[in-house]
Coordinates of C-alpha atoms in Angstrom, one line a residue:
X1 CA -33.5 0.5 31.4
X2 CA -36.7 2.6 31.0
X3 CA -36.8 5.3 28.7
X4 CA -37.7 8.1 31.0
X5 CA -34.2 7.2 32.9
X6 CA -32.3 6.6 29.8
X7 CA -33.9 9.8 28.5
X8 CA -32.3 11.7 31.6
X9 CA -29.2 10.1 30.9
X10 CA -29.0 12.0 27.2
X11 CA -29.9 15.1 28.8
X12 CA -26.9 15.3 30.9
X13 CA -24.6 14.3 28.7
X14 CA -25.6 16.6 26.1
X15 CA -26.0 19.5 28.9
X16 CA -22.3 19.0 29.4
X17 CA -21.3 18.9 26.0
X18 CA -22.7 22.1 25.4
X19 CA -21.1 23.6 28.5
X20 CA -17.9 22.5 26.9
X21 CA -18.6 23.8 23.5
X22 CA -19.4 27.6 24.7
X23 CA -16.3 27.2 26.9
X24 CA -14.5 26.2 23.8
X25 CA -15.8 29.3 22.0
X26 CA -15.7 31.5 24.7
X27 CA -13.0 30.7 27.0
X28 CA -9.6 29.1 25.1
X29 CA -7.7 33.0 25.1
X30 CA -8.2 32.7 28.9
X31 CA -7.1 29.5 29.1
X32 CA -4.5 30.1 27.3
X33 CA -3.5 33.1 29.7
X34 CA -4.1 31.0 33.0
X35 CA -1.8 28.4 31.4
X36 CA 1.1 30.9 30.2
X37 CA 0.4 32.8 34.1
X38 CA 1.2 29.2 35.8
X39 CA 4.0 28.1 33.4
X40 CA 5.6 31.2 34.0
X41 CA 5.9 30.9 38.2
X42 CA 6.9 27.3 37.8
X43 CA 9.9 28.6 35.4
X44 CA 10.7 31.4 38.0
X45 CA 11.0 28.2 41.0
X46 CA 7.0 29.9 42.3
X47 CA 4.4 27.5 42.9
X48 CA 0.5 27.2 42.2
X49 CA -1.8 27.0 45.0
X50 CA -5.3 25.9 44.7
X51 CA -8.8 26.0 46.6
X52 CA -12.1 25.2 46.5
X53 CA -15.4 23.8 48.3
X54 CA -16.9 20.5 47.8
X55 CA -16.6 19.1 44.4
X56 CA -14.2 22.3 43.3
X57 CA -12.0 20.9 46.2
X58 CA -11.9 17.4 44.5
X59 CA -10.8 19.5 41.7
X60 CA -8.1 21.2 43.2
X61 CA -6.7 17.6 45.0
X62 CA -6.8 16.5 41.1
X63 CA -5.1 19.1 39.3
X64 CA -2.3 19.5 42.0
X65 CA -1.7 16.0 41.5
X66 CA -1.6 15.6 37.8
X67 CA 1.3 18.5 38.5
X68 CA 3.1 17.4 40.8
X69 CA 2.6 13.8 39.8
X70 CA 2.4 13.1 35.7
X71 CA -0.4 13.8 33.4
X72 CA 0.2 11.0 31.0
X73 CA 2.8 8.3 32.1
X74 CA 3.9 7.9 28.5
X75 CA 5.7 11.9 29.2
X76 CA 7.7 11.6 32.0
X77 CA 9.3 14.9 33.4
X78 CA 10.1 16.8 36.8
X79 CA 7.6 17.2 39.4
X80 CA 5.9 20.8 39.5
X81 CA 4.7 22.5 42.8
X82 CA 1.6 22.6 42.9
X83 CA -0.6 22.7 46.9
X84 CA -4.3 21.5 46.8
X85 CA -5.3 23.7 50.0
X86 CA -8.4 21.5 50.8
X87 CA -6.1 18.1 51.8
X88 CA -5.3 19.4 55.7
X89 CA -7.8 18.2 57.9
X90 CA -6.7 19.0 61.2
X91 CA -6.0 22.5 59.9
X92 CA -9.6 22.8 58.0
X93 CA -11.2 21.5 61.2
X94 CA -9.1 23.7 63.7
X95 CA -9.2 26.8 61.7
X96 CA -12.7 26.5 61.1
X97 CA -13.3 26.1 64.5
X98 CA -11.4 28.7 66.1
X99 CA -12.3 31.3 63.6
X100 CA -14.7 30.7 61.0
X101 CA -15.2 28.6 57.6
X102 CA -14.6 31.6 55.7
X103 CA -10.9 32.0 56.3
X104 CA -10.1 28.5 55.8
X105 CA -8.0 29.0 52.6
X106 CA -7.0 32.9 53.2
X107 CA -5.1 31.8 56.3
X108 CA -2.9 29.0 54.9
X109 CA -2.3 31.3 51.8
X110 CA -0.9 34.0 54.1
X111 CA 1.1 30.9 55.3
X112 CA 2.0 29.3 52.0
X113 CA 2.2 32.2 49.5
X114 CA 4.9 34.4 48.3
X115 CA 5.1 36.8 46.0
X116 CA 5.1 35.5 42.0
X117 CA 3.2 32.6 43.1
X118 CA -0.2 31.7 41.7
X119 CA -3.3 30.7 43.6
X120 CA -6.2 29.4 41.1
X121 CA -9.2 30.1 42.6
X122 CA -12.2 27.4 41.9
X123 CA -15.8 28.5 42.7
X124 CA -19.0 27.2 39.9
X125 CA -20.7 30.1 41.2
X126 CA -17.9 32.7 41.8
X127 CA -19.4 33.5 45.1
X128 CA -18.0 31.4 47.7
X129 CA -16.8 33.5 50.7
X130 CA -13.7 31.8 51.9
X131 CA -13.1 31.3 48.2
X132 CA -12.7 35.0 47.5
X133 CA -11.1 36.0 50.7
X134 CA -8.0 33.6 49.6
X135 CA -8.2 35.5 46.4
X136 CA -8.1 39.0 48.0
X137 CA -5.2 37.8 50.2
X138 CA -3.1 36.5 47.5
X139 CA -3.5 39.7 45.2
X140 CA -2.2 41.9 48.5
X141 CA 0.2 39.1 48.6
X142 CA 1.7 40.0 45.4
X143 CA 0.7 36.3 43.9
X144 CA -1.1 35.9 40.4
X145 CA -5.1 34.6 40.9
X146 CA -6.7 32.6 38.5
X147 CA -10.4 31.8 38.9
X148 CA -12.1 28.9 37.4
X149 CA -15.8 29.5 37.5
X150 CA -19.3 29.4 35.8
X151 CA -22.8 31.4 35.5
X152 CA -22.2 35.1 35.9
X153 CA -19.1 34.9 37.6
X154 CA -20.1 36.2 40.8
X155 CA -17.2 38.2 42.9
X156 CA -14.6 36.5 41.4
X157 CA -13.5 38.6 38.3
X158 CA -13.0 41.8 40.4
X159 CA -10.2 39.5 42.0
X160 CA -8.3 37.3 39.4
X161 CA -7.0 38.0 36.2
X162 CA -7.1 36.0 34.4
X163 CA -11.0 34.9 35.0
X164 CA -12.3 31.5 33.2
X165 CA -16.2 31.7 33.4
X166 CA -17.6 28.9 32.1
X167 CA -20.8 30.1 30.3
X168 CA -23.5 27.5 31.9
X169 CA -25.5 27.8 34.6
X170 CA -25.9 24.0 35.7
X171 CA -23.6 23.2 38.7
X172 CA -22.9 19.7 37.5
X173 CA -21.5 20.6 34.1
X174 CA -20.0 23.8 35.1
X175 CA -18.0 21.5 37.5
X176 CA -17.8 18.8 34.6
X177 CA -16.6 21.6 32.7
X178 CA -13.9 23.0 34.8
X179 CA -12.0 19.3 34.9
X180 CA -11.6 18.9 31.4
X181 CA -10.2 22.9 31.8
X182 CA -7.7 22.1 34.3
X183 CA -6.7 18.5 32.1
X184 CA -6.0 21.8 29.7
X185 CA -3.9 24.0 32.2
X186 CA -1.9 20.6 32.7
X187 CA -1.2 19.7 29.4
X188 CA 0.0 23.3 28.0
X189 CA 2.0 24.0 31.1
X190 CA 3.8 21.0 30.8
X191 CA 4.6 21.5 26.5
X192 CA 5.2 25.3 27.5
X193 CA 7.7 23.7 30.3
X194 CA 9.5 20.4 29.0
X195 CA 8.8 20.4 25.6
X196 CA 11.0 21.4 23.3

């Protein structure tokens, strides 16, 4: 390996372990809140609802199924309801079709959510349309939001409370970033939930 490449290599990694450091500092009271917000419908019998574009829908598909799944197979408990709205092919594709990317996620919320359910919002820059229209729906919806983003925030503060902002400005390790957040989510809901 050249140095130049293994150079690049270091870079990344140590971008990313910054990100996670000023989240660290910055950001464990909100996750702490998004946690207590999700335990809470999953005691009620709610469920948690997630969305997201590109790799923030990867994201979602992971964390719904650490939750309805098991985090760690050495901790066996009771499946939680958790949704990853980005799975649905034939509904992406039609709904997309018929009436626009940017309602996507705010339709099948309509369809999905109830009252005292949560939706966690994923967006690295906070601005994704279709993103925040899910958000706005849910909140008329009477449904907790949660966001998960980076930079600035964008939109999505004005609608989700709690807000997790990852303080970085680098897609890549916002995204990196927001994994090892929702590993977080997982792991405290569950203790809050099964542990006694």
């Amino acid at each position: 390996m050249n140095e130049p490449r293994a150079g690049r290599i270091r870079a990344h990694f140590e971008g990313t372990i910054e990100a996670q450091q000023r989240a660290l500092r910055d950001c464990e009271s909100t996750i702490l809140e998004a946690a207590r917000v999700v335990a809470a419908a999953f005691e009620r019998g709610n469920k948690l609802l997630l969305c997201g574009n590109g790799g923030s829908a990867a994201d979602c598909q992971h964390i719904a199924a650490e939750l309805v799944n098991v985090l760690d197979k050495a901790f066996p408990r009771p499946p939680l309801a958790a949704v990853a709205l980005t799975t649905d092919t034939s509904f992406l594709t039609a709904a997309a079709n018929d009436f626009g990317f940017e309602g996507v996620f705010e339709r099948q919320v309509e369809a999905l959510g109830k009252a005292g359910d949560v939706l966690l919002a994923i967006t690295t820059s906070g601005r994704s349309a279709n993103v925040l229209r899910a958000a706005r729906r849910a909140v008329e919806l009477d449904m907790s939001v949660i966001g998960l983003t980076g930079s600035d925030g964008g939109g999505l503060p004005e609608v989700s409370d709690p807000c997790i902002v990852v303080p970085a400005d680098n897609t890549q390790h916002i995204q990196e970033t927001h994994i090892v957040i929702g590993h977080v989510i997982c792991d405290l809901v569950q203790q809050a939930l099964f542990e006694s």
